[in-house]
mmCIF file of C-alpha atoms and ligand atoms in Angstrom:
data_model
loop_
_atom_site.group_PDB
_atom_site.id
_atom_site.type_symbol
_atom_site.label_atom_id
_atom_site.label_comp_id
_atom_site.label_asym_id
_atom_site.label_seq_id
_atom_site.Cartn_x
_atom_site.Cartn_y
_atom_site.Cartn_z
ATOM 1 C CA MET I 224 -3.490 -19.995 -5.165
ATOM 2 C CA LYS I 225 -5.752 -19.860 -2.126
ATOM 3 C CA VAL I 226 -6.927 -15.893 -2.213
ATOM 4 C CA PHE I 227 -8.850 -13.771 0.981
ATOM 5 C CA GLY I 228 -11.018 -10.829 0.763
ATOM 6 C CA GLN I 229 -13.514 -9.290 3.354
ATOM 7 C CA ALA I 230 -16.926 -7.831 3.485
ATOM 8 C CA ASP I 231 -16.346 -4.887 5.438
ATOM 9 C CA GLU I 232 -14.223 -3.793 2.648
ATOM 10 C CA ALA I 233 -17.740 -1.662 1.135
ATOM 11 C CA LEU I 234 -17.888 0.007 4.832
ATOM 12 C CA HIS I 235 -14.619 2.306 3.328
ATOM 13 C CA ALA I 236 -16.330 4.719 0.739
ATOM 14 C CA PRO I 237 -14.250 7.347 0.815
ATOM 15 C CA ARG I 238 -15.254 10.339 -0.768
ATOM 16 C CA PHE I 239 -13.171 14.038 -0.254
ATOM 17 C CA PHE I 240 -10.074 13.900 -2.523
ATOM 18 C CA LEU I 241 -8.411 16.982 -3.682
ATOM 19 C CA MET I 242 -6.315 17.173 -6.605
ATOM 20 C CA ARG I 243 -4.167 20.663 -7.212
ATOM 21 C CA GLY I 244 -6.539 22.765 -5.235
ATOM 22 C CA ARG I 245 -9.304 20.855 -6.984
ATOM 23 C CA LEU I 246 -12.398 19.023 -5.073
ATOM 24 C CA ARG I 247 -12.801 15.744 -7.194
ATOM 25 C CA ASP I 248 -14.484 11.923 -6.481
ATOM 26 C CA ASN I 249 -11.848 10.335 -4.571
ATOM 27 C CA TYR I 250 -11.300 6.579 -6.940
ATOM 28 C CA GLU I 251 -10.348 4.521 -3.937
ATOM 29 C CA VAL I 252 -14.211 3.603 -4.507
ATOM 30 C CA PRO I 253 -15.826 -0.079 -3.457
ATOM 31 C CA ALA I 254 -16.464 -0.858 -7.475
ATOM 32 C CA ARG I 255 -12.776 -1.267 -6.858
ATOM 33 C CA ALA I 256 -12.610 -4.389 -5.615
ATOM 34 C CA ALA I 257 -15.791 -5.650 -7.455
ATOM 35 C CA ALA I 258 -13.640 -4.977 -10.708
ATOM 36 C CA LEU I 259 -10.927 -7.404 -8.875
ATOM 37 C CA ARG I 260 -12.898 -10.186 -7.848
ATOM 38 C CA GLU I 261 -13.991 -10.324 -11.167
ATOM 39 C CA GLY I 262 -10.296 -10.886 -12.077
ATOM 40 C CA LEU I 263 -10.376 -13.667 -9.960
ATOM 41 C CA ALA I 264 -12.951 -15.405 -10.848
ATOM 42 C CA ARG I 265 -11.929 -15.574 -14.509
ATOM 43 C CA CYS I 266 -9.440 -17.610 -12.776
ATOM 44 C CA GLY I 267 -11.097 -19.421 -11.294
ATOM 45 C CA LEU I 268 -10.728 -18.565 -7.785
ATOM 46 C CA ALA I 269 -12.668 -17.111 -4.818
ATOM 47 C CA PRO I 270 -11.418 -15.777 -1.894
ATOM 48 C CA GLU I 271 -12.129 -16.617 1.353
ATOM 49 C CA GLU I 272 -13.230 -14.747 3.564
ATOM 50 C CA ALA I 273 -10.317 -13.575 6.325
ATOM 51 C CA PRO I 274 -10.970 -12.744 9.836
ATOM 52 C CA PRO I 275 -10.114 -9.150 10.781
ATOM 53 C CA ALA I 276 -6.791 -8.021 12.058
ATOM 54 C CA THR I 277 -7.046 -7.492 16.357
ATOM 55 C CA ARG I 278 -5.710 -5.042 17.255
ATOM 56 C CA ALA I 279 -2.090 -6.904 18.883
ATOM 57 C CA GLU I 280 -1.583 -8.289 15.592
ATOM 58 C CA VAL I 281 -1.201 -4.652 13.724
ATOM 59 C CA GLU I 282 0.806 -3.294 16.958
ATOM 60 C CA ALA I 283 3.179 -5.337 15.131
ATOM 61 C CA LEU I 284 3.873 -2.544 13.017
ATOM 62 C CA HIS I 285 1.346 0.189 13.746
ATOM 63 C CA ALA I 286 2.028 2.773 17.117
ATOM 64 C CA PRO I 287 -1.060 1.714 20.022
ATOM 65 C CA ASP I 288 -1.936 5.705 20.253
ATOM 66 C CA TYR I 289 -2.249 6.118 15.786
ATOM 67 C CA LEU I 290 -4.389 3.096 16.507
ATOM 68 C CA ASP I 291 -6.697 4.398 18.749
ATOM 69 C CA PHE I 292 -7.057 7.790 17.286
ATOM 70 C CA LEU I 293 -8.559 5.621 13.591
ATOM 71 C CA ALA I 294 -10.852 3.609 16.363
ATOM 72 C CA THR I 295 -12.001 6.906 17.316
ATOM 73 C CA ALA I 296 -11.557 9.876 14.551
ATOM 74 C CA HIS I 297 -15.021 9.680 12.827
ATOM 75 C CA ALA I 298 -16.737 9.521 15.969
ATOM 76 C CA GLU I 299 -14.788 12.642 17.345
ATOM 77 C CA TRP I 300 -14.922 14.491 14.276
ATOM 78 C CA ALA I 301 -18.339 13.802 14.218
ATOM 79 C CA ALA I 302 -19.726 14.919 17.440
ATOM 80 C CA MET I 303 -18.216 18.636 16.829
ATOM 81 C CA PRO I 304 -20.794 21.435 15.411
ATOM 82 C CA GLU I 305 -21.328 21.929 11.745
ATOM 83 C CA ALA I 306 -18.813 18.776 11.759
ATOM 84 C CA GLY I 307 -17.617 17.597 7.461
ATOM 85 C CA GLU I 308 -19.014 14.086 6.465
ATOM 86 C CA GLU I 309 -15.423 12.403 6.833
ATOM 87 C CA VAL I 310 -12.340 13.388 8.704
ATOM 88 C CA VAL I 311 -9.627 15.492 6.989
ATOM 89 C CA ALA I 312 -6.539 17.201 8.397
ATOM 90 C CA ASN I 313 -6.162 21.000 7.638
ATOM 91 C CA ILE I 314 -3.409 21.394 9.985
ATOM 92 C CA HIS I 315 -0.346 19.928 10.328
ATOM 93 C CA PRO I 316 2.056 19.915 13.543
ATOM 94 C CA SER I 317 5.436 21.634 11.356
ATOM 95 C CA PRO I 318 8.864 20.786 12.387
ATOM 96 C CA GLU I 319 9.282 24.324 13.644
ATOM 97 C CA MET I 320 6.114 23.779 16.172
ATOM 98 C CA LEU I 321 7.669 20.727 16.521
ATOM 99 C CA ALA I 322 11.005 21.031 18.233
ATOM 100 C CA GLN I 323 9.376 23.438 20.402
ATOM 101 C CA SER I 324 6.357 22.049 21.913
ATOM 102 C CA PRO I 325 5.509 18.209 22.030
ATOM 103 C CA CYS I 326 2.644 19.265 20.489
ATOM 104 C CA ALA I 327 -0.247 17.207 22.371
ATOM 105 C CA ALA I 328 -2.568 16.313 20.293
ATOM 106 C CA ARG I 329 -6.150 16.348 22.425
ATOM 107 C CA HIS I 330 -8.856 18.133 20.307
ATOM 108 C CA PRO I 331 -10.121 16.385 16.371
ATOM 109 C CA ILE I 332 -8.522 18.265 14.396
ATOM 110 C CA SER I 333 -5.191 18.374 16.060
ATOM 111 C CA ARG I 334 -5.488 14.673 16.697
ATOM 112 C CA ALA I 335 -6.090 14.801 12.509
ATOM 113 C CA GLY I 336 -3.470 16.873 11.870
ATOM 114 C CA ARG I 337 -0.999 14.344 13.610
ATOM 115 C CA PHE I 338 -1.756 11.132 12.200
ATOM 116 C CA THR I 339 -1.966 11.623 9.008
ATOM 117 C CA ALA I 340 -0.083 12.856 5.990
ATOM 118 C CA ASP I 341 -1.665 14.226 3.365
ATOM 119 C CA THR I 342 -5.900 15.517 2.661
ATOM 120 C CA ALA I 343 -6.185 12.096 0.941
ATOM 121 C CA CYS I 344 -7.025 9.792 3.923
ATOM 122 C CA PRO I 345 -10.529 10.754 4.453
ATOM 123 C CA ILE I 346 -11.884 9.253 7.348
ATOM 124 C CA GLY I 347 -15.379 7.751 7.560
ATOM 125 C CA PRO I 348 -17.928 5.780 10.189
ATOM 126 C CA GLY I 349 -16.053 2.791 8.402
ATOM 127 C CA THR I 350 -12.855 3.616 8.117
ATOM 128 C CA PHE I 351 -11.359 1.760 10.879
ATOM 129 C CA ALA I 352 -13.709 -1.691 10.974
ATOM 130 C CA ALA I 353 -12.025 -1.696 6.790
ATOM 131 C CA ALA I 354 -9.241 -1.091 6.978
ATOM 132 C CA MET I 355 -8.503 -3.740 10.048
ATOM 133 C CA GLY I 356 -10.480 -6.325 7.493
ATOM 134 C CA ALA I 357 -7.854 -5.073 4.418
ATOM 135 C CA ALA I 358 -4.992 -5.934 7.701
ATOM 136 C CA GLY I 359 -7.073 -9.305 7.825
ATOM 137 C CA CYS I 360 -6.568 -10.281 4.279
ATOM 138 C CA ALA I 361 -2.565 -9.510 4.563
ATOM 139 C CA LEU I 362 -2.129 -11.661 7.241
ATOM 140 C CA ALA I 363 -4.249 -14.773 6.680
ATOM 141 C CA ALA I 364 -2.881 -14.497 2.829
ATOM 142 C CA ALA I 365 0.909 -14.135 4.888
ATOM 143 C CA GLU I 366 -0.143 -16.785 7.792
ATOM 144 C CA ALA I 367 -1.473 -19.391 4.307
ATOM 145 C CA VAL I 368 2.212 -19.406 3.108
ATOM 146 C CA ALA I 369 3.825 -19.576 6.024
ATOM 147 C CA GLN I 370 2.294 -22.131 7.211
ATOM 148 C CA GLY I 371 2.741 -24.136 3.816
ATOM 149 C CA ALA I 372 -0.907 -24.252 3.094
ATOM 150 C CA ALA I 373 0.054 -22.791 -0.265
ATOM 151 C CA GLY I 374 3.049 -21.897 -2.006
ATOM 152 C CA ALA I 375 1.833 -18.658 -2.784
ATOM 153 C CA ALA I 376 -1.640 -16.236 -1.561
ATOM 154 C CA TYR I 377 -3.433 -13.046 -2.298
ATOM 155 C CA ALA I 378 -4.808 -10.315 -0.499
ATOM 156 C CA LEU I 379 -7.894 -8.230 -1.853
ATOM 157 C CA CYS I 380 -6.850 -5.499 0.991
ATOM 158 C CA ARG I 381 -8.849 -2.660 -0.031
ATOM 159 C CA PRO I 382 -8.001 0.089 1.590
ATOM 160 C CA PRO I 383 -4.957 -0.658 0.201
ATOM 161 C CA GLY I 384 -1.319 0.031 2.320
ATOM 162 C CA HIS I 385 1.802 0.489 1.308
ATOM 163 C CA HIS I 386 1.745 4.455 2.270
ATOM 164 C CA ALA I 387 0.795 3.969 5.457
ATOM 165 C CA TYR I 388 3.639 4.410 8.441
ATOM 166 C CA ALA I 389 3.871 3.682 12.011
ATOM 167 C CA ALA I 390 1.711 5.649 13.279
ATOM 168 C CA ARG I 391 0.545 8.510 10.015
ATOM 169 C CA ALA I 392 -2.003 8.085 7.984
ATOM 170 C CA GLY I 393 -1.532 8.809 4.022
ATOM 171 C CA GLY I 394 -2.328 8.711 -0.125
ATOM 172 C CA HIS I 395 -5.434 6.009 0.700
ATOM 173 C CA CYS I 396 -3.550 3.335 3.283
ATOM 174 C CA TYR I 397 -4.665 3.624 6.943
ATOM 175 C CA LEU I 398 -2.702 0.387 7.743
ATOM 176 C CA ASN I 399 0.916 -1.237 5.970
ATOM 177 C CA ASN I 400 -1.117 -4.333 5.036
ATOM 178 C CA SER I 401 2.506 -5.629 3.137
ATOM 179 C CA ALA I 402 4.785 -4.802 5.599
ATOM 180 C CA LEU I 403 2.109 -6.508 8.412
ATOM 181 C CA ALA I 404 2.750 -9.048 5.697
ATOM 182 C CA ALA I 405 6.239 -9.360 5.915
ATOM 183 C CA GLN I 406 6.254 -8.968 9.224
ATOM 184 C CA ARG I 407 4.326 -11.904 10.120
ATOM 185 C CA LEU I 408 6.442 -13.479 7.547
ATOM 186 C CA ARG I 409 9.202 -12.915 10.143
ATOM 187 C CA ALA I 410 7.460 -13.787 12.959
ATOM 188 C CA ARG I 411 6.699 -17.533 11.440
ATOM 189 C CA GLY I 412 10.130 -18.012 10.791
ATOM 190 C CA ALA I 413 11.938 -16.918 7.681
ATOM 191 C CA ALA I 414 15.048 -15.594 8.133
ATOM 192 C CA ARG I 415 14.744 -12.504 5.722
ATOM 193 C CA VAL I 416 11.847 -11.361 4.360
ATOM 194 C CA ALA I 417 11.797 -9.073 0.603
ATOM 195 C CA VAL I 418 8.536 -6.618 -0.193
ATOM 196 C CA LEU I 419 8.595 -5.754 -3.795
ATOM 197 C CA ASP I 420 6.641 -3.079 -4.334
ATOM 198 C CA ILE I 421 5.496 -2.459 -8.212
ATOM 199 C CA ASP I 422 2.802 0.092 -7.657
ATOM 200 C CA SER I 423 3.482 3.242 -10.002
ATOM 201 C CA HIS I 424 3.500 5.090 -5.975
ATOM 202 C CA HIS I 425 6.824 4.796 -4.055
ATOM 203 C CA GLY I 426 6.205 2.703 -1.344
ATOM 204 C CA ASN I 427 7.163 4.933 1.447
ATOM 205 C CA GLY I 428 5.997 3.412 4.729
ATOM 206 C CA THR I 429 6.791 0.271 3.511
ATOM 207 C CA GLN I 430 10.257 1.957 3.192
ATOM 208 C CA GLY I 431 10.056 4.143 7.024
ATOM 209 C CA LEU I 432 8.643 1.167 8.814
ATOM 210 C CA PHE I 433 11.570 -1.120 7.594
ATOM 211 C CA TRP I 434 14.601 1.670 7.122
ATOM 212 C CA GLU I 435 16.250 0.241 10.403
ATOM 213 C CA ARG I 436 16.159 -3.322 9.450
ATOM 214 C CA GLY I 437 17.982 -5.331 7.888
ATOM 215 C CA ASP I 438 15.857 -8.267 8.034
ATOM 216 C CA VAL I 439 13.396 -7.157 5.810
ATOM 217 C CA LEU I 440 14.517 -5.919 2.143
ATOM 218 C CA THR I 441 11.979 -2.961 0.091
ATOM 219 C CA VAL I 442 12.758 -2.439 -3.206
ATOM 220 C CA SER I 443 10.217 0.162 -5.217
ATOM 221 C CA LEU I 444 9.615 0.596 -8.773
ATOM 222 C CA HIS I 445 7.665 3.878 -8.990
ATOM 223 C CA ALA I 446 7.514 6.476 -11.459
ATOM 224 C CA ASP I 447 10.181 9.311 -10.442
ATOM 225 C CA PRO I 448 8.331 11.339 -7.092
ATOM 226 C CA ALA I 449 10.187 14.081 -8.213
ATOM 227 C CA ARG I 450 6.819 15.214 -10.155
ATOM 228 C CA TYR I 451 3.873 12.391 -8.816
ATOM 229 C CA TYR I 452 3.233 11.313 -4.830
ATOM 230 C CA PRO I 453 4.941 11.143 -2.460
ATOM 231 C CA TRP I 454 7.025 13.946 -3.151
ATOM 232 C CA TYR I 455 9.527 14.006 -0.592
ATOM 233 C CA VAL I 456 10.961 10.223 -0.751
ATOM 234 C CA GLY I 457 11.608 7.473 -3.314
ATOM 235 C CA PHE I 458 14.807 8.416 -4.543
ATOM 236 C CA PRO I 459 17.692 6.011 -5.251
ATOM 237 C CA GLU I 460 19.934 8.225 -2.281
ATOM 238 C CA GLU I 461 17.795 5.961 -0.041
ATOM 239 C CA ARG I 462 19.836 2.982 1.152
ATOM 240 C CA GLY I 463 18.132 2.955 4.354
ATOM 241 C CA ALA I 464 20.011 3.167 8.077
ATOM 242 C CA GLY I 465 21.821 1.252 10.741
ATOM 243 C CA PRO I 466 21.498 -2.248 10.429
ATOM 244 C CA GLY I 467 18.933 -1.661 7.466
ATOM 245 C CA LEU I 468 21.944 0.185 5.154
ATOM 246 C CA GLY I 469 21.610 -1.124 1.949
ATOM 247 C CA ALA I 470 18.304 -3.079 2.625
ATOM 248 C CA ASN I 471 16.099 -0.192 0.769
ATOM 249 C CA LEU I 472 16.445 0.080 -2.944
ATOM 250 C CA ASN I 473 14.088 2.824 -5.022
ATOM 251 C CA LEU I 474 14.000 2.467 -8.572
ATOM 252 C CA PRO I 475 12.241 5.387 -9.763
ATOM 253 C CA LEU I 476 11.473 5.766 -13.790
ATOM 254 C CA PRO I 477 10.627 8.977 -16.487
ATOM 255 C CA PHE I 478 7.059 9.912 -16.680
ATOM 256 C CA GLY I 479 5.518 7.843 -19.834
ATOM 257 C CA ALA I 480 7.128 5.278 -19.387
ATOM 258 C CA GLU I 481 7.041 1.960 -21.115
ATOM 259 C CA ASP I 482 6.739 -1.853 -20.416
ATOM 260 C CA ALA I 483 10.228 -2.280 -21.677
ATOM 261 C CA ALA I 484 11.637 0.810 -19.146
ATOM 262 C CA TRP I 485 9.699 -0.814 -16.430
ATOM 263 C CA LEU I 486 10.002 -4.361 -16.826
ATOM 264 C CA ALA I 487 13.744 -3.442 -16.951
ATOM 265 C CA GLY I 488 13.815 -1.725 -14.009
ATOM 266 C CA LEU I 489 11.838 -5.278 -12.036
ATOM 267 C CA ASP I 490 15.359 -7.211 -13.663
ATOM 268 C CA GLN I 491 16.731 -4.317 -11.762
ATOM 269 C CA GLY I 492 14.805 -5.504 -8.116
ATOM 270 C CA LEU I 493 14.894 -9.132 -9.156
ATOM 271 C CA ALA I 494 18.750 -9.179 -8.652
ATOM 272 C CA ALA I 495 18.538 -7.317 -5.637
ATOM 273 C CA LEU I 496 16.234 -9.431 -4.356
ATOM 274 C CA ARG I 497 17.985 -12.338 -5.426
ATOM 275 C CA ALA I 498 21.463 -11.115 -4.175
ATOM 276 C CA PHE I 499 19.662 -10.963 -0.600
ATOM 277 C CA ARG I 500 18.329 -14.496 -0.619
ATOM 278 C CA PRO I 501 15.018 -13.891 1.062
ATOM 279 C CA GLU I 502 13.467 -16.784 2.259
ATOM 280 C CA ALA I 503 9.721 -15.361 1.261
ATOM 281 C CA LEU I 504 8.555 -12.588 -0.787
ATOM 282 C CA VAL I 505 5.796 -10.211 -0.148
ATOM 283 C CA VAL I 506 4.638 -8.181 -3.540
ATOM 284 C CA ALA I 507 2.892 -5.225 -3.253
ATOM 285 C CA LEU I 508 0.180 -5.253 -6.141
ATOM 286 C CA GLY I 509 -0.813 -1.421 -7.686
ATOM 287 C CA PHE I 510 -1.987 -1.481 -11.275
ATOM 288 C CA ASP I 511 -1.924 2.085 -11.828
ATOM 289 C CA ALA I 512 1.554 2.225 -13.443
ATOM 290 C CA SER I 513 -1.077 1.375 -16.136
ATOM 291 C CA GLU I 514 -1.559 3.215 -19.285
ATOM 292 C CA HIS I 515 -5.036 3.142 -18.719
ATOM 293 C CA GLU I 516 -4.502 4.640 -15.648
ATOM 294 C CA PRO I 517 -6.629 7.655 -15.074
ATOM 295 C CA LEU I 518 -3.446 9.700 -14.023
ATOM 296 C CA ALA I 519 -1.195 7.579 -16.354
ATOM 297 C CA ALA I 520 2.200 8.678 -14.548
ATOM 298 C CA LEU I 521 3.220 5.338 -16.508
ATOM 299 C CA ARG I 522 2.405 3.555 -19.410
ATOM 300 C CA VAL I 523 2.608 -0.070 -18.928
ATOM 301 C CA THR I 524 0.228 -2.624 -20.380
ATOM 302 C CA ALA I 525 -1.826 -6.055 -20.451
ATOM 303 C CA GLU I 526 1.084 -7.668 -21.355
ATOM 304 C CA GLY I 527 3.387 -6.124 -19.099
ATOM 305 C CA PHE I 528 1.476 -7.161 -16.014
ATOM 306 C CA ALA I 529 1.696 -10.530 -17.097
ATOM 307 C CA ARG I 530 5.315 -11.116 -17.972
ATOM 308 C CA ALA I 531 5.908 -9.318 -14.288
ATOM 309 C CA GLY I 532 3.163 -11.760 -12.727
ATOM 310 C CA ALA I 533 5.442 -14.275 -14.777
ATOM 311 C CA ALA I 534 9.044 -12.929 -13.771
ATOM 312 C CA ILE I 535 8.269 -12.609 -9.907
ATOM 313 C CA GLY I 536 6.516 -15.709 -10.129
ATOM 314 C CA ALA I 537 9.602 -18.042 -11.456
ATOM 315 C CA LEU I 538 11.560 -16.582 -7.975
ATOM 316 C CA ARG I 539 9.616 -19.433 -6.525
ATOM 317 C CA LEU I 540 9.549 -18.250 -3.027
ATOM 318 C CA PRO I 541 6.692 -18.323 -0.438
ATOM 319 C CA THR I 542 4.771 -15.401 -1.990
ATOM 320 C CA ALA I 543 2.100 -13.613 -0.367
ATOM 321 C CA ILE I 544 0.632 -10.431 -2.652
ATOM 322 C CA CYS I 545 -1.221 -8.578 -1.396
ATOM 323 C CA GLN I 546 -2.932 -5.390 -3.057
ATOM 324 C CA GLU I 547 -2.018 -1.655 -3.692
ATOM 325 C CA GLY I 548 -3.558 0.600 -5.932
ATOM 326 C CA GLY I 549 -5.156 0.832 -9.452
ATOM 327 C CA TYR I 550 -7.887 3.124 -9.637
ATOM 328 C CA ASN I 551 -9.208 2.185 -13.697
ATOM 329 C CA VAL I 552 -12.009 -0.095 -12.681
ATOM 330 C CA ASP I 553 -12.616 -1.195 -16.750
ATOM 331 C CA VAL I 554 -9.157 -2.781 -16.809
ATOM 332 C CA LEU I 555 -8.117 -3.595 -12.644
ATOM 333 C CA GLY I 556 -9.330 -7.411 -13.479
ATOM 334 C CA ASP I 557 -7.726 -8.078 -16.414
ATOM 335 C CA LEU I 558 -4.565 -6.791 -14.934
ATOM 336 C CA LEU I 559 -5.488 -8.943 -12.211
ATOM 337 C CA ALA I 560 -5.981 -12.126 -14.047
ATOM 338 C CA ARG I 561 -3.121 -11.745 -16.305
ATOM 339 C CA PHE I 562 -0.725 -10.766 -13.701
ATOM 340 C CA LEU I 563 -1.908 -14.069 -11.407
ATOM 341 C CA THR I 564 -2.058 -15.884 -15.033
ATOM 342 C CA GLY I 565 1.602 -14.780 -15.640
ATOM 343 C CA PHE I 566 3.152 -15.575 -11.569
ATOM 344 C CA GLY I 567 1.187 -19.360 -11.659
ATOM 345 C CA ASN I 568 2.683 -20.645 -15.184
ATOM 346 C CA ALA I 569 6.076 -19.673 -14.142
ATOM 347 C CA ARG I 570 6.305 -21.662 -10.898
HETATM 348 ZN ZN1 LIG F 163 -0.489 3.707 -6.384
#
């Protein structure tokens, strides 16, 4: 298996995080990548340095004005008097505003509100470079798989990506790495590509990007959004639209679900995936379903992740695995090693 990482990851060290009205330390930290590298080392794997994504590569899915915003947001923000150290929006255009005005956003504050969904995606001086680097890792993994250089490849993406839409950051995510990998696999000839998201949060950005497309199946296994981020989407009724109708499957699980329920949900997702007959697969791999997560929405064990790896590996599809969430740095390395070992043994 080829694995890809990037040095610019460490340039993104977000601090702002708001939970239930309380300011907390942000937990999407560079130490996560160090823990994941340890897990790779345990499998005898060392990441190759991936080149950062180019502007043209990310424009395959992201809007030019949004990319302009990400590239310039921090410098513009820092030039304001009494600016905080990171870009964090304090207003978003509401549907009522948008119905009455195009809301041309030219000020750093209005631009931040227009292009971010929440307060969990602070932008610092190194955020854009790190996000382009993470996207580069995902694209390198997809390329290795598409060219047959590897049957499977892993991208150590940090920041993660599955909450990012075409023109909106949110939930620690800026560029949708998994979706960019899927798009690259399509561009390299796979007629149908599936994205299987096992992060504990619904992959709302990925769902949004492929909502009206029938060539990319999106499956997300996650904790019930009625009680959990992203709150407004991730329910079973959301099936896609137009040519994409039926090509989106949400599998929310009750809070506290353990291995048996999580793996049964995964089986449901894999059945839908087999019926779609994809020629390539992207796994959006989060470890925040772990029983050791700070928020502990789900209670999956290390053995559960090994079994998930085995079930996904047994599909024997060309597979690009993109890292998403997982925030307990004490267990991340072990969970990655267990998942990849299960995956590799099943192929
Ligand atoms: Zn997550």
